[in-house]
Backbone atoms as SQL, in Angstrom:
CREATE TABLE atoms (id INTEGER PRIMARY KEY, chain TEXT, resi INTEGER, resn TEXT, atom TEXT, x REAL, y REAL, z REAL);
INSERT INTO atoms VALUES
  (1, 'A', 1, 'UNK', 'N', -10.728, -4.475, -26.947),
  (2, 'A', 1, 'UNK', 'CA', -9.363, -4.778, -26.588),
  (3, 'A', 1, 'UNK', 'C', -9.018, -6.213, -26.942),
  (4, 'A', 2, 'UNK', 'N', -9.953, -7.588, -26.602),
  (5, 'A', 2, 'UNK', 'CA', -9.608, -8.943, -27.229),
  (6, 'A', 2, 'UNK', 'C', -9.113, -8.994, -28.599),
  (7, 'A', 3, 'UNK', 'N', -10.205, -8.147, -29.489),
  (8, 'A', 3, 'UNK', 'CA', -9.633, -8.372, -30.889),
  (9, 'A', 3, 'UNK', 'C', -8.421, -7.513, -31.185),
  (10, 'A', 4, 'UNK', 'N', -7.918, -6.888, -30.353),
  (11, 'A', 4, 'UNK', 'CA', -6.018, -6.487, -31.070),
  (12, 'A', 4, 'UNK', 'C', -5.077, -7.207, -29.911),
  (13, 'A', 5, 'UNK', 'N', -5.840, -8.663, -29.325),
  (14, 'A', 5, 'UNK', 'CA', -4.870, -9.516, -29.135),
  (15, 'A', 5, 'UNK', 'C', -4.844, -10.561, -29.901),
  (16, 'A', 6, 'UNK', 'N', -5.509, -10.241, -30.855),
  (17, 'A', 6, 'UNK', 'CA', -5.128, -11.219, -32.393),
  (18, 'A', 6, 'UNK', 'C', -3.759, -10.439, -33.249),
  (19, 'A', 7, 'UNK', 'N', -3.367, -9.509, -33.255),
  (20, 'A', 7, 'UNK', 'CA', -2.844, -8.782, -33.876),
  (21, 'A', 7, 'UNK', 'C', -1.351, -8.794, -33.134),
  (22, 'A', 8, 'UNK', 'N', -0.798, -9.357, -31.627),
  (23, 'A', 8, 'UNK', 'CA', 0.135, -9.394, -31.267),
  (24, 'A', 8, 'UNK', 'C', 1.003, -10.220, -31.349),
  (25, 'A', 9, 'UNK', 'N', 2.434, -10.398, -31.295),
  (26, 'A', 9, 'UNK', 'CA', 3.617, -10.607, -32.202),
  (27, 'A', 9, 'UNK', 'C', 3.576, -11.914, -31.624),
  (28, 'A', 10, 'UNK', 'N', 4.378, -13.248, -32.088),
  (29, 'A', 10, 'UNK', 'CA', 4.301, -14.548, -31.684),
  (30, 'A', 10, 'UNK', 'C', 5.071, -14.792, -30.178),
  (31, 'A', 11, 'UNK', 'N', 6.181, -13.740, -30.255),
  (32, 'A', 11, 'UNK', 'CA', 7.107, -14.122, -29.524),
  (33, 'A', 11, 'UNK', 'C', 6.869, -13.459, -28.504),
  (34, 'A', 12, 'UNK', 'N', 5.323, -12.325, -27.784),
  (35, 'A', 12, 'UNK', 'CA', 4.588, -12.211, -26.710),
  (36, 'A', 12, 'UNK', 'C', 3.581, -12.831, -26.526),
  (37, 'A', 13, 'UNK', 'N', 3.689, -14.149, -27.512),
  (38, 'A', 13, 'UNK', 'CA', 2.180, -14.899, -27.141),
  (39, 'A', 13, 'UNK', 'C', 1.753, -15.050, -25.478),
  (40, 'A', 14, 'UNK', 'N', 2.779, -14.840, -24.710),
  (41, 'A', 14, 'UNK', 'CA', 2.199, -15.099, -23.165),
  (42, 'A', 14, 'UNK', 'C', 1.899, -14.651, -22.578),
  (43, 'A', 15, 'UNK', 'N', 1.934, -13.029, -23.108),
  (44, 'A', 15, 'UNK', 'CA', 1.333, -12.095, -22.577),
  (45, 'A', 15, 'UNK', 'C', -0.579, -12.251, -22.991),
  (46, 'A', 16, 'UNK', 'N', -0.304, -12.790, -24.324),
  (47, 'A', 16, 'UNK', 'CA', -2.008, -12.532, -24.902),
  (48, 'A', 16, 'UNK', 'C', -2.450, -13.492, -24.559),
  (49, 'A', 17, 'UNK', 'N', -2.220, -14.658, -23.922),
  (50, 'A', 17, 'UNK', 'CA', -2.726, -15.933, -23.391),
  (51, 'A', 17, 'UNK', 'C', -2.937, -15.337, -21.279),
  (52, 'A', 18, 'UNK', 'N', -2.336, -14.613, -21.005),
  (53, 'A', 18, 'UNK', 'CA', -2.351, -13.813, -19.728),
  (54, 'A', 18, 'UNK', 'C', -3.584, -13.150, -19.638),
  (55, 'A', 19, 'UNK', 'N', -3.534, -12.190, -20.958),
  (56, 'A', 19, 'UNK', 'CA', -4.579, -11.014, -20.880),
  (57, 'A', 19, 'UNK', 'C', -5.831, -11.887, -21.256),
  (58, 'A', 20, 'UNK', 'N', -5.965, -12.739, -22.052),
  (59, 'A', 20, 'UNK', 'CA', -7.150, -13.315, -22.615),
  (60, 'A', 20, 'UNK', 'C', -7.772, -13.837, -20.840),
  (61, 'A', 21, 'UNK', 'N', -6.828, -14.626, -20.383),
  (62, 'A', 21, 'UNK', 'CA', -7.571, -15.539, -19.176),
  (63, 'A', 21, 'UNK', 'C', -8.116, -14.676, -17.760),
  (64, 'A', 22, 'UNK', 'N', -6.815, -12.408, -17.949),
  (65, 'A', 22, 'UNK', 'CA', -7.464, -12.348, -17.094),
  (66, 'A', 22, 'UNK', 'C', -9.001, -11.434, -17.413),
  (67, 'A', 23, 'UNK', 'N', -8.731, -11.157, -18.429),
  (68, 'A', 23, 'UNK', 'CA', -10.570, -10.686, -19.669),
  (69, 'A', 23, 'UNK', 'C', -11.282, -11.463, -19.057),
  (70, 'A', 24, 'UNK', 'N', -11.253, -12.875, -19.149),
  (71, 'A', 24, 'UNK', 'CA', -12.302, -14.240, -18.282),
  (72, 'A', 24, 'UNK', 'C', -12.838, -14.264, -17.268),
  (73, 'A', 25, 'UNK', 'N', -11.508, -13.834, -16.249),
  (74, 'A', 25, 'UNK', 'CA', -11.821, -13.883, -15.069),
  (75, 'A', 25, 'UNK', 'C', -12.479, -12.902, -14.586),
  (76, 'A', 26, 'UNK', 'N', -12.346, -11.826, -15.078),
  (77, 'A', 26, 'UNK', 'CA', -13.224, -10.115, -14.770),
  (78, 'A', 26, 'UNK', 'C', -14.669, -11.285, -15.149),
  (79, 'A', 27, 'UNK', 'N', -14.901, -11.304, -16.513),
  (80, 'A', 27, 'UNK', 'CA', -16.140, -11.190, -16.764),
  (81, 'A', 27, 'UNK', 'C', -16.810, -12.469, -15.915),
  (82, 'A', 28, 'UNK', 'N', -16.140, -13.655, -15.506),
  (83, 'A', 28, 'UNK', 'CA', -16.412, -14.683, -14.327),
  (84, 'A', 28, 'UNK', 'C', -16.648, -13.688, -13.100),
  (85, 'A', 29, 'UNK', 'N', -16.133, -12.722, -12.626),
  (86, 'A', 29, 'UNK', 'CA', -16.313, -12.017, -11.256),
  (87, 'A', 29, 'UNK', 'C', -17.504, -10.998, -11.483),
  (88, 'A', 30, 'UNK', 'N', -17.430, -10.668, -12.358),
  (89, 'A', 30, 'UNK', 'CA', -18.644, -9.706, -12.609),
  (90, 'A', 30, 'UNK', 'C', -20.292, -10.558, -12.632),
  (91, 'A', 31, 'UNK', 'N', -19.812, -11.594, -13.326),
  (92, 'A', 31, 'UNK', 'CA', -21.570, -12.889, -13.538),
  (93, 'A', 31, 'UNK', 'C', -21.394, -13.400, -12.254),
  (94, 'A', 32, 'UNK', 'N', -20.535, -13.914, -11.136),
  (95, 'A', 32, 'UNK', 'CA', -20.350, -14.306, -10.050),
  (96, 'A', 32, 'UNK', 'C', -21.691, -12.628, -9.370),
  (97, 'A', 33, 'UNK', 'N', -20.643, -11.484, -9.346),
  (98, 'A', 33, 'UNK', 'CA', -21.520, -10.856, -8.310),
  (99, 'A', 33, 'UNK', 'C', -22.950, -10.413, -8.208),
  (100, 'A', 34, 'UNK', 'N', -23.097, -10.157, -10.205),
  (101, 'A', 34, 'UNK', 'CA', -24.586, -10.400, -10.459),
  (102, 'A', 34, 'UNK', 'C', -25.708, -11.316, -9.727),
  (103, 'A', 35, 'UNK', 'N', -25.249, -12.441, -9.810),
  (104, 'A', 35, 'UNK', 'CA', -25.928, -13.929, -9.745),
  (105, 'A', 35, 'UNK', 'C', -26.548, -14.074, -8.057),
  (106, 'A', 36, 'UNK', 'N', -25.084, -13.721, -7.290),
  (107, 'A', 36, 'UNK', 'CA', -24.971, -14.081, -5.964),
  (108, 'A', 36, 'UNK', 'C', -25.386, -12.914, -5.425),
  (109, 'A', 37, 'UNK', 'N', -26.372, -12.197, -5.221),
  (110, 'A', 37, 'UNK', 'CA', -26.527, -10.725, -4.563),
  (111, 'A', 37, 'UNK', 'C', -27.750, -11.480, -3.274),
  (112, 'A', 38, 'UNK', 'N', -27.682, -12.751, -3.296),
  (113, 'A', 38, 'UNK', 'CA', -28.375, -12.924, -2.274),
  (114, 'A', 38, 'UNK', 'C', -27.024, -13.545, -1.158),
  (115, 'A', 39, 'UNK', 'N', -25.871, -13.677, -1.428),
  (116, 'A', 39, 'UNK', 'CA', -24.994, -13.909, -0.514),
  (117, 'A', 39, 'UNK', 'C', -24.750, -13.008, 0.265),
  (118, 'A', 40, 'UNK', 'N', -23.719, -13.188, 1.274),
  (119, 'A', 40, 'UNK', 'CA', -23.267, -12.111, 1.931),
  (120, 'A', 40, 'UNK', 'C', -22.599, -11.038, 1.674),
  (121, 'A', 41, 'UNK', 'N', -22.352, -9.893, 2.688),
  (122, 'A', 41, 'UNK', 'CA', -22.198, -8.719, 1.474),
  (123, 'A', 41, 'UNK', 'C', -20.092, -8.741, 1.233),
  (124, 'A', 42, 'UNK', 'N', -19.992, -9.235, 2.615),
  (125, 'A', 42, 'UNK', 'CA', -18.506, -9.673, 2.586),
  (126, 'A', 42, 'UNK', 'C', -17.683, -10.596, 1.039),
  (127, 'A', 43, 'UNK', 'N', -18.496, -11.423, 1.073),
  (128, 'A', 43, 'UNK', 'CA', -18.793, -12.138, -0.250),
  (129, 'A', 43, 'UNK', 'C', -18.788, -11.615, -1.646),
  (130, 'A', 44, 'UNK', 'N', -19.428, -10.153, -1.874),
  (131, 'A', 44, 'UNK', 'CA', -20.221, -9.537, -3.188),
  (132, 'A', 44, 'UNK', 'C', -18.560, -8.692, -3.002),
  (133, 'A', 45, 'UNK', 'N', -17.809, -8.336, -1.892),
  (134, 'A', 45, 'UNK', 'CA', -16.909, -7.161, -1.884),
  (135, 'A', 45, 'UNK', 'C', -16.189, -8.323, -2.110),
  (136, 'A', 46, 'UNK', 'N', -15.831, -9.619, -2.176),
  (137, 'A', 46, 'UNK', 'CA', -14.512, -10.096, -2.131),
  (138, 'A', 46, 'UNK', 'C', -14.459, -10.201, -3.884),
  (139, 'A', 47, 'UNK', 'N', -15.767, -10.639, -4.946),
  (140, 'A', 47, 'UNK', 'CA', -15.896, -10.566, -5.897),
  (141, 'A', 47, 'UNK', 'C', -15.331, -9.282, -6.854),
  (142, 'A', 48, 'UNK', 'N', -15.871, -8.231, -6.186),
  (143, 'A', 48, 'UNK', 'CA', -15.153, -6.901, -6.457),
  (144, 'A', 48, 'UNK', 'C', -13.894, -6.557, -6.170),
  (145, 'A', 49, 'UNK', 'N', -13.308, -7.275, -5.192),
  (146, 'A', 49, 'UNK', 'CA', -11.691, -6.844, -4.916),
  (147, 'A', 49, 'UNK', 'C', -10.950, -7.640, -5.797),
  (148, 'A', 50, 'UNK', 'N', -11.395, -8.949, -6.323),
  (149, 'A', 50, 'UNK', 'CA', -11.136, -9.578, -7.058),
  (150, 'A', 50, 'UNK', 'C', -10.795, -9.154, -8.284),
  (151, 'A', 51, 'UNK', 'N', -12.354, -8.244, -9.020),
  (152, 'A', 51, 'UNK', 'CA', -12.138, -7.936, -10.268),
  (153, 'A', 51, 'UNK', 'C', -11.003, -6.522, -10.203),
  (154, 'A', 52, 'UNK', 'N', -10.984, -5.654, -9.632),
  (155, 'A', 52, 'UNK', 'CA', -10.134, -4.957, -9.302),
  (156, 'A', 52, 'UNK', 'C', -8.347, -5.513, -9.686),
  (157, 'A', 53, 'UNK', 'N', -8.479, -6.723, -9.043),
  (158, 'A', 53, 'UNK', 'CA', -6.935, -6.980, -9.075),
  (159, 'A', 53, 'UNK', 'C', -7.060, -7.758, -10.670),
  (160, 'A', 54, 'UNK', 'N', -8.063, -8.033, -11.243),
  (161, 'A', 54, 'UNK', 'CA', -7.731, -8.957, -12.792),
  (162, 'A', 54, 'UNK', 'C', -7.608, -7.497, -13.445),
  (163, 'A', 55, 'UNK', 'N', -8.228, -6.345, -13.421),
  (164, 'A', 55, 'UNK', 'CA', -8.296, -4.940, -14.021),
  (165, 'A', 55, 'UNK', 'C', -6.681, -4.647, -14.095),
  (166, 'A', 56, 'UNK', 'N', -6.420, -4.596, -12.460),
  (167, 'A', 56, 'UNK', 'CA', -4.923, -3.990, -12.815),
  (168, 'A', 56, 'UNK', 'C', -3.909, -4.783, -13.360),
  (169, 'A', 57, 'UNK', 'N', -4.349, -6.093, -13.404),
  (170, 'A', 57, 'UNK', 'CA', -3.233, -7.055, -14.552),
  (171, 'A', 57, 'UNK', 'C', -3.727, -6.892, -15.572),
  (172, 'A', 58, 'UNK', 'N', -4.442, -6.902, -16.254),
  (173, 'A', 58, 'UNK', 'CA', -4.809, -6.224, -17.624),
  (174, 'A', 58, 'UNK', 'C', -4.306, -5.036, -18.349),
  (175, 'A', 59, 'UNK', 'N', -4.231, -3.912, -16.875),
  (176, 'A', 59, 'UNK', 'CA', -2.971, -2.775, -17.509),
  (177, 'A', 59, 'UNK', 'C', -2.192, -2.890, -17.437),
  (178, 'A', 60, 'UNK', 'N', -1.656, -3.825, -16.572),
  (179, 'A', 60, 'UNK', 'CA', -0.144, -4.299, -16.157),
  (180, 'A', 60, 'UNK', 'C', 0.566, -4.715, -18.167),
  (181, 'A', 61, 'UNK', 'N', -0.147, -5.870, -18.390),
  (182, 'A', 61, 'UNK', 'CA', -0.176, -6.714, -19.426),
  (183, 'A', 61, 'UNK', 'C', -0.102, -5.551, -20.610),
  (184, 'A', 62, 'UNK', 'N', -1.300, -4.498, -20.475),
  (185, 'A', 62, 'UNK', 'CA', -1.001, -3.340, -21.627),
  (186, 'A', 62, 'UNK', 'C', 0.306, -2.177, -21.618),
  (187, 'A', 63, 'UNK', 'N', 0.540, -2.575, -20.524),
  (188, 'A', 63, 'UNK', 'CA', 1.876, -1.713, -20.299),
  (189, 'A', 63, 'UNK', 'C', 3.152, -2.271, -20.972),
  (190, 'A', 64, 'UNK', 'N', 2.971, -3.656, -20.606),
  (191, 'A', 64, 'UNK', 'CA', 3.936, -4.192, -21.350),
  (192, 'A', 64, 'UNK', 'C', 4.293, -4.554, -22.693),
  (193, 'A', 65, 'UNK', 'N', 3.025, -4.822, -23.353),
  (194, 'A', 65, 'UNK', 'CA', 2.742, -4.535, -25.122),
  (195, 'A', 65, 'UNK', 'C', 3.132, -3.188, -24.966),
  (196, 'A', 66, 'UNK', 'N', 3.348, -2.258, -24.823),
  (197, 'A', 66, 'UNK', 'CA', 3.477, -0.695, -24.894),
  (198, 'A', 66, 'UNK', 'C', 5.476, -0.931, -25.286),
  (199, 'A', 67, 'UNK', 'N', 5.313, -1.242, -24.031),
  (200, 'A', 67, 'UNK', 'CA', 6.906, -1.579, -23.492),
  (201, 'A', 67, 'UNK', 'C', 7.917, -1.750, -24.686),
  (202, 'A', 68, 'UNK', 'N', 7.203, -3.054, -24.848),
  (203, 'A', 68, 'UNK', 'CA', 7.657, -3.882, -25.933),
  (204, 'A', 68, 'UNK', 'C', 7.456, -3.552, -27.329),
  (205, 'A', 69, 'UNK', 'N', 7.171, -2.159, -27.675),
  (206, 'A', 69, 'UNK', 'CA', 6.218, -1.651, -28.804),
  (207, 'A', 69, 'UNK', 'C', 5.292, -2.916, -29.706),
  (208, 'A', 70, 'UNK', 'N', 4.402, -3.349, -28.931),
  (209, 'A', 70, 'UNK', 'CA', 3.585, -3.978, -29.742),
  (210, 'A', 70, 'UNK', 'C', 2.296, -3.392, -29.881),
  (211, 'A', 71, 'UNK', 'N', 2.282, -2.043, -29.052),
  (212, 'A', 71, 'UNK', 'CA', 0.993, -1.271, -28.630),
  (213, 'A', 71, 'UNK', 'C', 1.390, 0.052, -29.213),
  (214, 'A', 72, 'UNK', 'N', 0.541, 0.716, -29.897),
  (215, 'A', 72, 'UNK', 'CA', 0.894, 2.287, -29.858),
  (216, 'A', 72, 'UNK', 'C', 0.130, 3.032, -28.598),
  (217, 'A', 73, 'UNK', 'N', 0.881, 4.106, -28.838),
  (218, 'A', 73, 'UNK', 'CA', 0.577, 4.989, -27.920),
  (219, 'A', 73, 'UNK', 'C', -0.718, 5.372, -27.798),
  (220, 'A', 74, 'UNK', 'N', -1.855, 5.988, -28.880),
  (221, 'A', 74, 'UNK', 'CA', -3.200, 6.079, -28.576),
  (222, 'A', 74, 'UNK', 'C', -3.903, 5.040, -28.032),
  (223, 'A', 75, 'UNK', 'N', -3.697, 3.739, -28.792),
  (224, 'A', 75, 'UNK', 'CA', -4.403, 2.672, -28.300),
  (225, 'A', 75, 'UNK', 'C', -4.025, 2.267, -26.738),
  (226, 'A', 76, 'UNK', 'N', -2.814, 2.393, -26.034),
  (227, 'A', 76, 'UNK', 'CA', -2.666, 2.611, -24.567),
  (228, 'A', 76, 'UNK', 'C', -3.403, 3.692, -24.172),
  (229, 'A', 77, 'UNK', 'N', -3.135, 4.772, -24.507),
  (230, 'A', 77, 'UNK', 'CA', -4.039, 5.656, -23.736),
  (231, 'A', 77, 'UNK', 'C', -5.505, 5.108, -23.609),
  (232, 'A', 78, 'UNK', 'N', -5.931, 4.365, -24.629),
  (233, 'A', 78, 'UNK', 'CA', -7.543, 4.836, -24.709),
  (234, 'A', 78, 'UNK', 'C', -8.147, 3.826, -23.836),
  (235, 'A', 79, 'UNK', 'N', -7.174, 2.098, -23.862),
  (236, 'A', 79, 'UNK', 'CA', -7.378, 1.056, -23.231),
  (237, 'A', 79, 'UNK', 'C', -7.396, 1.280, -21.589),
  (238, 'A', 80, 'UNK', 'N', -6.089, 2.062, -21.393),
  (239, 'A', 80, 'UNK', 'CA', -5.821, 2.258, -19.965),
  (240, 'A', 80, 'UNK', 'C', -6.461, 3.395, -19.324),
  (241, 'A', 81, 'UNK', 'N', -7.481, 4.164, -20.260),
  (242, 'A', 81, 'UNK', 'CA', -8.313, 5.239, -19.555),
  (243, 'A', 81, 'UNK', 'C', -9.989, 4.397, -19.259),
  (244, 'A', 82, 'UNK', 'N', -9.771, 3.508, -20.070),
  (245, 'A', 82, 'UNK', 'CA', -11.105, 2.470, -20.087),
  (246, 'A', 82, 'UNK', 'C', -10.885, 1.858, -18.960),
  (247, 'A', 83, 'UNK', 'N', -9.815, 1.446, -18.978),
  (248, 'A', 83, 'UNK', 'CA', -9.813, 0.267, -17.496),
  (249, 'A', 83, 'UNK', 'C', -9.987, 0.830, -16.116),
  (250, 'A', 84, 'UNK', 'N', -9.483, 2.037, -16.314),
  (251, 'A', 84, 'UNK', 'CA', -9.109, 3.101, -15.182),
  (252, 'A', 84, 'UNK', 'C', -10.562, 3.629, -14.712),
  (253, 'A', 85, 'UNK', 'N', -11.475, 3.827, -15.842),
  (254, 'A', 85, 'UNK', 'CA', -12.819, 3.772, -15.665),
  (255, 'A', 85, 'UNK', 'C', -13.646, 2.503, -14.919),
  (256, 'A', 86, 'UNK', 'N', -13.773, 1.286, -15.925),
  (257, 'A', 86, 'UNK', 'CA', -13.809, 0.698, -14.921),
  (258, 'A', 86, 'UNK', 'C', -13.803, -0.051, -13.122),
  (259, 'A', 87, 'UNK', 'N', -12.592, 0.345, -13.180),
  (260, 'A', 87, 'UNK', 'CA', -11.519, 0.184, -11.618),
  (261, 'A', 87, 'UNK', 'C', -12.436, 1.394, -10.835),
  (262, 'A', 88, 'UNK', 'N', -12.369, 2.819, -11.088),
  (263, 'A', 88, 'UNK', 'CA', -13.046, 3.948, -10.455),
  (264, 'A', 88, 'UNK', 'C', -14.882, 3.289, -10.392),
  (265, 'A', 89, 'UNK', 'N', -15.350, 2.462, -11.058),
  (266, 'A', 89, 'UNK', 'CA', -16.862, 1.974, -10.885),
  (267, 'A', 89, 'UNK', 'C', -16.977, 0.962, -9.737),
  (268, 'A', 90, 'UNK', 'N', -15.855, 0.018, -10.080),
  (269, 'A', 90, 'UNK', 'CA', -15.790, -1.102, -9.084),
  (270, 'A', 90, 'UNK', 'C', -15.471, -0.586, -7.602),
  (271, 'A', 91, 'UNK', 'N', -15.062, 0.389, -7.477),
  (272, 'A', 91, 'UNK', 'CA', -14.621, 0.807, -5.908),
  (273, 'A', 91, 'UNK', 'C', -15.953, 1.456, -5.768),
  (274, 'A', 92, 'UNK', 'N', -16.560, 2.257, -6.267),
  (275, 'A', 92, 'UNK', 'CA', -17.682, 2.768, -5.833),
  (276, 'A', 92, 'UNK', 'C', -18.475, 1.917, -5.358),
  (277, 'A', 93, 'UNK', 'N', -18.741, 0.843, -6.269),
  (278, 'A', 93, 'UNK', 'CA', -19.572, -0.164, -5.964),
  (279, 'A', 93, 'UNK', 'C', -19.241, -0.759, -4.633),
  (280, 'A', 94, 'UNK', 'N', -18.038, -0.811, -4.498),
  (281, 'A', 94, 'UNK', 'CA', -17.248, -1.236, -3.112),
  (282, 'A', 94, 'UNK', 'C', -18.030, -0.154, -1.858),
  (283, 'A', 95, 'UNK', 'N', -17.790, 1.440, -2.246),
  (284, 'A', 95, 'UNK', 'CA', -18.130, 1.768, -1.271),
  (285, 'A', 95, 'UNK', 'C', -19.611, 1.997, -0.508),
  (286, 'A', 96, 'UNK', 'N', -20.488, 1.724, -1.854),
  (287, 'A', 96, 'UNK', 'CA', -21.789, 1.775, -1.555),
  (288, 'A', 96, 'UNK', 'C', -22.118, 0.574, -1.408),
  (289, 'A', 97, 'UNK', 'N', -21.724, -0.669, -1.168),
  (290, 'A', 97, 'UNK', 'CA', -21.700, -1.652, -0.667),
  (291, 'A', 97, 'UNK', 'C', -21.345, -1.783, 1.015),
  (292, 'A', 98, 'UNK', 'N', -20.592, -0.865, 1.285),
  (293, 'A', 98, 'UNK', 'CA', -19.877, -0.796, 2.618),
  (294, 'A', 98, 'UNK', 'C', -21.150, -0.469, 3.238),
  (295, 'A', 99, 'UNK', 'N', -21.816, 1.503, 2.792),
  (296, 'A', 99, 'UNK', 'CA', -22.364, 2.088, 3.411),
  (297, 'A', 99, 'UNK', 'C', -24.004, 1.460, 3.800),
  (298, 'A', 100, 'UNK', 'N', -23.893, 0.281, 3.044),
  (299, 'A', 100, 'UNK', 'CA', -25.724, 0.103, 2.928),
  (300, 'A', 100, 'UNK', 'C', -25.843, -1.319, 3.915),
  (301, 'A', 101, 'UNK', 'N', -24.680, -1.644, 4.541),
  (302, 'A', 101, 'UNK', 'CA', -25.176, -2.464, 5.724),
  (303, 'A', 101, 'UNK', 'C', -25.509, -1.457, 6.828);
């Protein structure tokens, strides 16, 4: 998905400067919860609620290249069934996080 935000139009550059920083921040929350699994578990779920909310600005952001036709239609589908994947891993992780205190 980064490399066809080389490919978007000048005059949504702020969208691809959006999506790039929140790409960052997922992959910052994800090496955060790796790293820290000796913290608390309140802690490891706030990391995950976190990445959750950079996920759904990421589709937010692909919705709007869509919007704006700077996106085709397959490439939304395929991005926003990926993320959607994602998002469905991170809650699990959420809930088997809950159940194992």
């Amino acid at each position: 998905m980064m490399r066809y935000t080389n490919n978007i139009p000048r005059n949504l550059m702020y969208i691809k400067v959006n999506m790039q920083e929140a790409f960052d921040n997922s992959i910052r929350l994800i090496r955060y919860y790796i790293v820290n699994m000796n913290d608390t578990q309140r802690i490891r779920i706030k990391y995950l609620k976190d990445l959750i909310v950079e996920i759904s600005m990421l589709d937010y952001y692909l919705e709007s290249l869509y919007v704006f036709k700077a996106l085709g239609k397959n490439k939304f589908n395929a991005y926003s069934t990926e993320l959607e994947n994602i998002r469905k891993i991170a809650y699990g992780v959420i809930n088997s996080e809950k159940k194992s205190c």
